[in-house]
Short mmCIF file of N, CA and C in Angstrom, two decimals:
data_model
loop_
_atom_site.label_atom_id
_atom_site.label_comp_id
_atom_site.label_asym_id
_atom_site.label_seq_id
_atom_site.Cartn_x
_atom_site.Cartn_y
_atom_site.Cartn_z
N UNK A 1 74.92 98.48 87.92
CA UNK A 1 73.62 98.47 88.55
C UNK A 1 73.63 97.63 89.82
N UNK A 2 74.38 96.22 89.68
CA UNK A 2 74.26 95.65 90.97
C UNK A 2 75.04 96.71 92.38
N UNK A 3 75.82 97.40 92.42
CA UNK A 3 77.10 97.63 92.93
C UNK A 3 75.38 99.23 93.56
N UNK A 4 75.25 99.46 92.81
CA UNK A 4 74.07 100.55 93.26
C UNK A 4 72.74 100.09 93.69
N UNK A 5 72.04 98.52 93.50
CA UNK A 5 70.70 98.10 94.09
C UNK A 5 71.72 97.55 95.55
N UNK A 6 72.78 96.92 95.77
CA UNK A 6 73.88 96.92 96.47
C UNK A 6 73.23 97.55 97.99
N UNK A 7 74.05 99.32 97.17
CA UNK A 7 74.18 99.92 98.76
C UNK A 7 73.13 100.70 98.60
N UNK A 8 71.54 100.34 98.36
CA UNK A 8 70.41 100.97 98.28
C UNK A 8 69.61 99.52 99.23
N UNK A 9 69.82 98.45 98.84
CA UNK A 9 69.95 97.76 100.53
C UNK A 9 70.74 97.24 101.94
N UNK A 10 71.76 97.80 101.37
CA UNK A 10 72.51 97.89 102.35
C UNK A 10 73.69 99.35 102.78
N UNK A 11 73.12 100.08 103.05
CA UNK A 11 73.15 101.61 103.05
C UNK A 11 74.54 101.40 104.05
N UNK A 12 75.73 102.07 104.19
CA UNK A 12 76.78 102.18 104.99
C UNK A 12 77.37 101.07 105.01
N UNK A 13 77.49 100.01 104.08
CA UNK A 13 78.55 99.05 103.81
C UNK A 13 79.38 99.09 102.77
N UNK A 14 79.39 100.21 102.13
CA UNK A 14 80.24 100.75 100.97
C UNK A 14 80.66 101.61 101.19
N UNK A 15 82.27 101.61 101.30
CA UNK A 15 82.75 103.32 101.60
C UNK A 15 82.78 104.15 100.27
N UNK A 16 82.61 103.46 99.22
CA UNK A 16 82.88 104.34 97.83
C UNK A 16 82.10 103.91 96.74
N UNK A 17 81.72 104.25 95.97
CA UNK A 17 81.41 103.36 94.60
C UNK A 17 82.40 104.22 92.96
N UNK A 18 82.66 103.21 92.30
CA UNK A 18 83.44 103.56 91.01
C UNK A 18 83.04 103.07 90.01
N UNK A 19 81.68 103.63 89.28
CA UNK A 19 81.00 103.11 88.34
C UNK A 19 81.60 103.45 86.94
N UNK A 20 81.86 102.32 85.97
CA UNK A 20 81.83 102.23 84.36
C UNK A 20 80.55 102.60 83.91
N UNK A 21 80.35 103.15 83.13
CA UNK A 21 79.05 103.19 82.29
C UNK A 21 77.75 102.24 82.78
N UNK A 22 77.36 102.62 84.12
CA UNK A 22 76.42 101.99 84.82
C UNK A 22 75.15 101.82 83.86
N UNK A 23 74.45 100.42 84.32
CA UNK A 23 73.18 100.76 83.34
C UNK A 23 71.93 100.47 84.29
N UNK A 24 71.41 101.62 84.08
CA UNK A 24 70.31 102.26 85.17
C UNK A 24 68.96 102.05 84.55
N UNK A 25 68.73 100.70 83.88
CA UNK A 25 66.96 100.61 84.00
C UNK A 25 66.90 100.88 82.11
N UNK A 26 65.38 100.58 81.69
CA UNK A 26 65.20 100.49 80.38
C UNK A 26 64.54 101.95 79.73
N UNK A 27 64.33 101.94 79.11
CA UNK A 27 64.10 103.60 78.65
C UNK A 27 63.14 104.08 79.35
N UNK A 28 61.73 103.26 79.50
CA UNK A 28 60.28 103.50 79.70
C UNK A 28 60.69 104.70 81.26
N UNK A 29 61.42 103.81 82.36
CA UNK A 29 61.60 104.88 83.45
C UNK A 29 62.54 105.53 83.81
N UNK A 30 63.41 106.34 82.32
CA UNK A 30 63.59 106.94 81.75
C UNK A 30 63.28 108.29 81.60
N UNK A 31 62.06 108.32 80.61
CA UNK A 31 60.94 108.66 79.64
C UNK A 31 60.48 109.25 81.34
N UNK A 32 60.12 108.41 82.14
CA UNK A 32 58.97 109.04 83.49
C UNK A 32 59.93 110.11 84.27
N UNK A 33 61.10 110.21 84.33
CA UNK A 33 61.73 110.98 85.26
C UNK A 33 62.53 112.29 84.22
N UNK A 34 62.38 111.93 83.39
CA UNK A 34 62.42 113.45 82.32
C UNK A 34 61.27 114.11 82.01
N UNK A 35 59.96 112.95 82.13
CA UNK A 35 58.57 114.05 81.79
C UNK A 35 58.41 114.50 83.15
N UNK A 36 58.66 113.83 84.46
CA UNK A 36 58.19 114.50 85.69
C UNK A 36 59.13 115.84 85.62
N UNK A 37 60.12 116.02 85.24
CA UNK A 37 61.15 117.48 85.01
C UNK A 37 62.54 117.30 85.77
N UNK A 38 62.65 116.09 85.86
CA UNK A 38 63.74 115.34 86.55
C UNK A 38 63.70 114.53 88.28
N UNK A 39 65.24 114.19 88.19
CA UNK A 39 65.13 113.36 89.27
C UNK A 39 64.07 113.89 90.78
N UNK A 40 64.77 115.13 90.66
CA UNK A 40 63.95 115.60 92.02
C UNK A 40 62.77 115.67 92.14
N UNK A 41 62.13 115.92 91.20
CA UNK A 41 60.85 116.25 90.87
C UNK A 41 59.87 114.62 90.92
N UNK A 42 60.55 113.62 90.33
CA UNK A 42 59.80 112.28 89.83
C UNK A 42 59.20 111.94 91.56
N UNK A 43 58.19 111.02 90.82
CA UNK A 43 57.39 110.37 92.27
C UNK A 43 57.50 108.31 91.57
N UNK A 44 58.17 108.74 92.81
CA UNK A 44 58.51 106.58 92.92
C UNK A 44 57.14 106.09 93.11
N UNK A 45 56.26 106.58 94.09
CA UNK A 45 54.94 105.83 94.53
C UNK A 45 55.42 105.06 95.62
N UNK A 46 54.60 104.36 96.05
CA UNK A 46 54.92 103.56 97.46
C UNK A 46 56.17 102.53 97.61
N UNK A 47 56.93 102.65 98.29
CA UNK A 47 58.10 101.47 98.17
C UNK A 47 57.59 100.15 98.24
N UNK A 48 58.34 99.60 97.02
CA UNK A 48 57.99 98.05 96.83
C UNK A 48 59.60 97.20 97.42
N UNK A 49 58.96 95.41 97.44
CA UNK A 49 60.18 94.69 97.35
C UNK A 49 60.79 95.09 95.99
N UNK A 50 62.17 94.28 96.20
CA UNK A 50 63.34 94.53 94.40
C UNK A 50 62.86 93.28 94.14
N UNK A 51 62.06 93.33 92.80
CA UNK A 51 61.80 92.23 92.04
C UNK A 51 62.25 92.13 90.98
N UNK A 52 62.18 91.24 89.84
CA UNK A 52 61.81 91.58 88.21
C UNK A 52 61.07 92.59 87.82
N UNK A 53 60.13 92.93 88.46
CA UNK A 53 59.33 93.93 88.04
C UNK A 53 59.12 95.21 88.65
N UNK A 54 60.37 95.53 89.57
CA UNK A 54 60.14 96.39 90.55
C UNK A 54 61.58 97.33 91.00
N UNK A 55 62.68 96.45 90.65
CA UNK A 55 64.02 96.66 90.64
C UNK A 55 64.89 98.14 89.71
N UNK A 56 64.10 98.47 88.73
CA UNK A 56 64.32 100.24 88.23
C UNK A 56 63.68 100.87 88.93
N UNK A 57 62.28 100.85 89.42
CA UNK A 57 61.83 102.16 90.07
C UNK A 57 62.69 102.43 91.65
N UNK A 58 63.28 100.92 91.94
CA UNK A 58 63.18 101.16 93.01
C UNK A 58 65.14 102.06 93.46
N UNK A 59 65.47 101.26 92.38
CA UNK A 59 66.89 101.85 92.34
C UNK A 59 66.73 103.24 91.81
N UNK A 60 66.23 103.72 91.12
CA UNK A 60 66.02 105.52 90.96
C UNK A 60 65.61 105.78 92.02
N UNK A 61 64.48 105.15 92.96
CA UNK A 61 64.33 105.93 94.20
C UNK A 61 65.32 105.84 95.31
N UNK A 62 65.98 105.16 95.56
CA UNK A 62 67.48 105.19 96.36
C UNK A 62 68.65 106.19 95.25
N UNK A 63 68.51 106.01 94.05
CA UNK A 63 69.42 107.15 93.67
C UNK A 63 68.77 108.97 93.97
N UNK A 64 67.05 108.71 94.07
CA UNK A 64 66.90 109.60 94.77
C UNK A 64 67.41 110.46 95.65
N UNK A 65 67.35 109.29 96.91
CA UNK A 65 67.18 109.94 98.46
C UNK A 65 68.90 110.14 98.11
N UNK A 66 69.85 109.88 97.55
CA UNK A 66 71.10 110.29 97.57
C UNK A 66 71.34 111.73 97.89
N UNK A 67 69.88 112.48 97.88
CA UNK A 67 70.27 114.73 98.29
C UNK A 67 70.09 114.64 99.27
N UNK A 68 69.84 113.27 100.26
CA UNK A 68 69.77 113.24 101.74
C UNK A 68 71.24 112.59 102.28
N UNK A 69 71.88 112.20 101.33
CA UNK A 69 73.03 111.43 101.60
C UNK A 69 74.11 111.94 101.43
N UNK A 70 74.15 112.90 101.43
CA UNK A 70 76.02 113.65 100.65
C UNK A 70 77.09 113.03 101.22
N UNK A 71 77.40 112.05 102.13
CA UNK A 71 78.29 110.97 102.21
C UNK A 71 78.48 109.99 100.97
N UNK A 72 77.34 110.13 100.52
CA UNK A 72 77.00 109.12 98.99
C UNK A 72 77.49 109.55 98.06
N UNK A 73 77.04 110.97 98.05
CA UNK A 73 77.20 111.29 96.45
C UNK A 73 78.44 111.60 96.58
N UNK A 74 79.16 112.25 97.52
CA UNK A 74 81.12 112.69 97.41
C UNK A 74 81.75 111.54 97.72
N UNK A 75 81.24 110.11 97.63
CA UNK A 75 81.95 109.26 97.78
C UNK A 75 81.48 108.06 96.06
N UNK A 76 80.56 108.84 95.44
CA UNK A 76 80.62 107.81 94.30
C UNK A 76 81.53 109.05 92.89
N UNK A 77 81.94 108.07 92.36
CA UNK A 77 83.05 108.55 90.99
C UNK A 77 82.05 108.23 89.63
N UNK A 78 81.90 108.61 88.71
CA UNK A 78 81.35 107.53 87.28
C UNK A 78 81.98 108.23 86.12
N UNK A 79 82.45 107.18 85.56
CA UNK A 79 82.48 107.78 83.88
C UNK A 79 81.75 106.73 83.07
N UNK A 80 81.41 107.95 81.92
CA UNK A 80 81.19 107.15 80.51
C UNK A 80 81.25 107.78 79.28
N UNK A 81 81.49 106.93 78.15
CA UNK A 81 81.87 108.09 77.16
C UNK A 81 80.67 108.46 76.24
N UNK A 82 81.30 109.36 75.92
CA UNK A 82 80.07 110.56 74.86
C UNK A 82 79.89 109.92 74.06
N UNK A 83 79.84 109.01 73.53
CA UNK A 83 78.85 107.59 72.65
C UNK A 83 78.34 106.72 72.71
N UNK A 84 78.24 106.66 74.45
CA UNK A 84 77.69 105.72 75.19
C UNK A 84 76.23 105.67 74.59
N UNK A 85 75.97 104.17 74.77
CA UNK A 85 74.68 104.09 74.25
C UNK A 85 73.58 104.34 75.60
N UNK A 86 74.42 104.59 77.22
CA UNK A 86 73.40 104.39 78.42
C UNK A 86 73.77 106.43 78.48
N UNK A 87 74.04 107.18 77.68
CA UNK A 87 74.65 108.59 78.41
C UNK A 87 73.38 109.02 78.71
N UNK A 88 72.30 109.09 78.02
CA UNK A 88 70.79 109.59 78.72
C UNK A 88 70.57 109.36 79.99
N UNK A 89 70.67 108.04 79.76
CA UNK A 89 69.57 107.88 81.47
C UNK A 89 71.08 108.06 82.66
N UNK A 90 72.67 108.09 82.00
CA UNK A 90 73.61 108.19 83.46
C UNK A 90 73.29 110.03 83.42
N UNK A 91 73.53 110.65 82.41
CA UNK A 91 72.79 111.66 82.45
C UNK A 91 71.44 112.10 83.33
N UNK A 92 71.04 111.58 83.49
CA UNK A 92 69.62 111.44 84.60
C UNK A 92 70.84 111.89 85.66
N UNK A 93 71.53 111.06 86.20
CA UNK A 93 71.93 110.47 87.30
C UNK A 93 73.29 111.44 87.96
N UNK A 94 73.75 111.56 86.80
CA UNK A 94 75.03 112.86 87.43
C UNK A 94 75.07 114.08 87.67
N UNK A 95 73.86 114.73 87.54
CA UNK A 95 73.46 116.18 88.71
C UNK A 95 73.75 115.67 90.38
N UNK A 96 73.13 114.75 90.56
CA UNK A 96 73.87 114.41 91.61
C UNK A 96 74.67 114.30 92.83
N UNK A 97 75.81 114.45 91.34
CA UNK A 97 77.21 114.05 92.21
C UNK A 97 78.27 115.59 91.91
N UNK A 98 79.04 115.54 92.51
CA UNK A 98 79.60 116.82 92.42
C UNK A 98 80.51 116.44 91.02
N UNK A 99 80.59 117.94 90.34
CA UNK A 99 81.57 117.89 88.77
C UNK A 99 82.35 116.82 89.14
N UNK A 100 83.32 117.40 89.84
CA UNK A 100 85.22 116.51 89.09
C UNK A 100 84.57 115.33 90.14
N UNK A 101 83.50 114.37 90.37
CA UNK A 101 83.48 113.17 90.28
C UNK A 101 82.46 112.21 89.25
N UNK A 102 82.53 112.91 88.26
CA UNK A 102 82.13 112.86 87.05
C UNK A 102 82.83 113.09 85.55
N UNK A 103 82.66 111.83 84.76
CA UNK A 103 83.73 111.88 83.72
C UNK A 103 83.16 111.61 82.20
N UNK A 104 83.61 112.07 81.80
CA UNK A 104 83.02 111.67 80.58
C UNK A 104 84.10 111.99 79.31
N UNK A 105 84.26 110.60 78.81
CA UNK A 105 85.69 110.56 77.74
C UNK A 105 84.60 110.16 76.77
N UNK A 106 85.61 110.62 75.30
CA UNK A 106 85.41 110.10 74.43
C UNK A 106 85.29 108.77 74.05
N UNK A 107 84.53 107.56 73.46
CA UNK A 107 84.04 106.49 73.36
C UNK A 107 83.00 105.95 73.32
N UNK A 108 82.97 104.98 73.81
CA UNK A 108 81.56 104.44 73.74
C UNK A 108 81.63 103.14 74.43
N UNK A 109 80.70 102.23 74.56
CA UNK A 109 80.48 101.26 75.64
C UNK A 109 81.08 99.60 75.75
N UNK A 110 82.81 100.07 75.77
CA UNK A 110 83.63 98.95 75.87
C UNK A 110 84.94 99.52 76.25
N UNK A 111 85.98 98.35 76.52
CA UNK A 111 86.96 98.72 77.26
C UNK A 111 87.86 99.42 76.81
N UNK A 112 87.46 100.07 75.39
CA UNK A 112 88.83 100.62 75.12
C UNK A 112 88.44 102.45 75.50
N UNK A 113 87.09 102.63 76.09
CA UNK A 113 86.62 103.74 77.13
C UNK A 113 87.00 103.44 78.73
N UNK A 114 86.22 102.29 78.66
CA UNK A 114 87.00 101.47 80.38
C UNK A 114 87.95 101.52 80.94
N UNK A 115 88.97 101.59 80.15
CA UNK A 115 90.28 101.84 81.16
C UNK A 115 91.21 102.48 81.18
N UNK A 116 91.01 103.75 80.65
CA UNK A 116 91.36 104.72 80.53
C UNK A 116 90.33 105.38 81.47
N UNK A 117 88.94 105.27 81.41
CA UNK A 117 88.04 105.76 82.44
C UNK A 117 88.34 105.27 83.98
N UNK A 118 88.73 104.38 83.88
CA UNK A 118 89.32 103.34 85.38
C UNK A 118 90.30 104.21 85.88
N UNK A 119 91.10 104.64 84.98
CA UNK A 119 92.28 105.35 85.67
C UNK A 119 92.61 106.47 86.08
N UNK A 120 91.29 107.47 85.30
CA UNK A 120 91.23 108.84 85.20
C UNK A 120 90.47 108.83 86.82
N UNK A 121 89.18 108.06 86.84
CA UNK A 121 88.48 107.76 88.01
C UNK A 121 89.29 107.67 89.79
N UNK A 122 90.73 106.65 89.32
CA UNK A 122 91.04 106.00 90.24
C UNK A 122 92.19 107.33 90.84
N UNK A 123 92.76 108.25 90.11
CA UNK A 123 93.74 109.37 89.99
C UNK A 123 92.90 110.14 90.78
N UNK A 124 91.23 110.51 90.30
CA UNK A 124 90.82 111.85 91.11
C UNK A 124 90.26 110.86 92.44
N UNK A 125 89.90 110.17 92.61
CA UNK A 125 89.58 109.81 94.10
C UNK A 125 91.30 109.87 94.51
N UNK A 126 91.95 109.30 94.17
CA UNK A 126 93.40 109.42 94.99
C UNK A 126 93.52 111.27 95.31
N UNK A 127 93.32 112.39 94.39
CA UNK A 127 93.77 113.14 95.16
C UNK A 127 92.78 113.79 95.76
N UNK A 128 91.38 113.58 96.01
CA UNK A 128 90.65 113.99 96.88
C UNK A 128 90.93 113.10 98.49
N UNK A 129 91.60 112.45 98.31
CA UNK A 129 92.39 111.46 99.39
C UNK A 129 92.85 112.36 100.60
N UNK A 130 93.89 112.97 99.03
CA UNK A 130 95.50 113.42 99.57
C UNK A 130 94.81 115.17 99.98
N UNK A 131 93.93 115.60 99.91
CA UNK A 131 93.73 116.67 100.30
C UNK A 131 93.50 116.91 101.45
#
């Protein structure tokens, strides 16, 4: 999450992002961007500062504007595994991004998914490199 509120204030100082089982906010806004009918669809409301109390809506709305960014989205990678306890809401989040930069192994939310996910991650950015 930090590595994504990150380059949502500071937009073009990250050439890449390589997220582990990111954790994107608590269920409640969640719950709001599956009843609105998804990401595209949800309404942030007026942009606030990143507070305690302000810091999920505001990072879904920068994971938003990411269909304005396709430098963003073909430059971020994520895995997590299919027992993840966050796969809902990264689920939210990986329409997104194009397939093969998206992963999803068997496990669940510790390193013995982690790094094996690290490596599978670190292999397909290398050959979208080499292409």
């Amino acid at each position: 999450m930090g590595a994504l509120l990150y380059d949502s204030q500071y937009p073009g100082q990250i050439d890449g992002l390589l997220l582990l089982s990111p954790y994107l906010g608590d269920d409640a806004i969640h719950e709001q961007i599956r009843q609105a009918g998804g990401l595209a669809a949800w309404q942030a409301g007026p942009p606030q500062a990143i507070g305690a109390d302000t810091f999920q809506r505001e990072l879904w709305r920068a994971l938003q504007s990411w269909s304005q960014r396709p430098q963003r989205t073909g430059s971020t990678w994520i895995a997590y595994g299919a027992d993840e306890p966050f796969r809902q809401s990264i689920e939210l989040m990986t329409p997104l991004l194009p397939a093969d930069l998206v992963v999803m192994l068997p496990g669940r939310h510790n390193w013995t998914l982690w790094k094996p996910a690290m490596r599978e991650l670190l292999e397909r950015e290398k050959g979208l490199r080499e292409l």
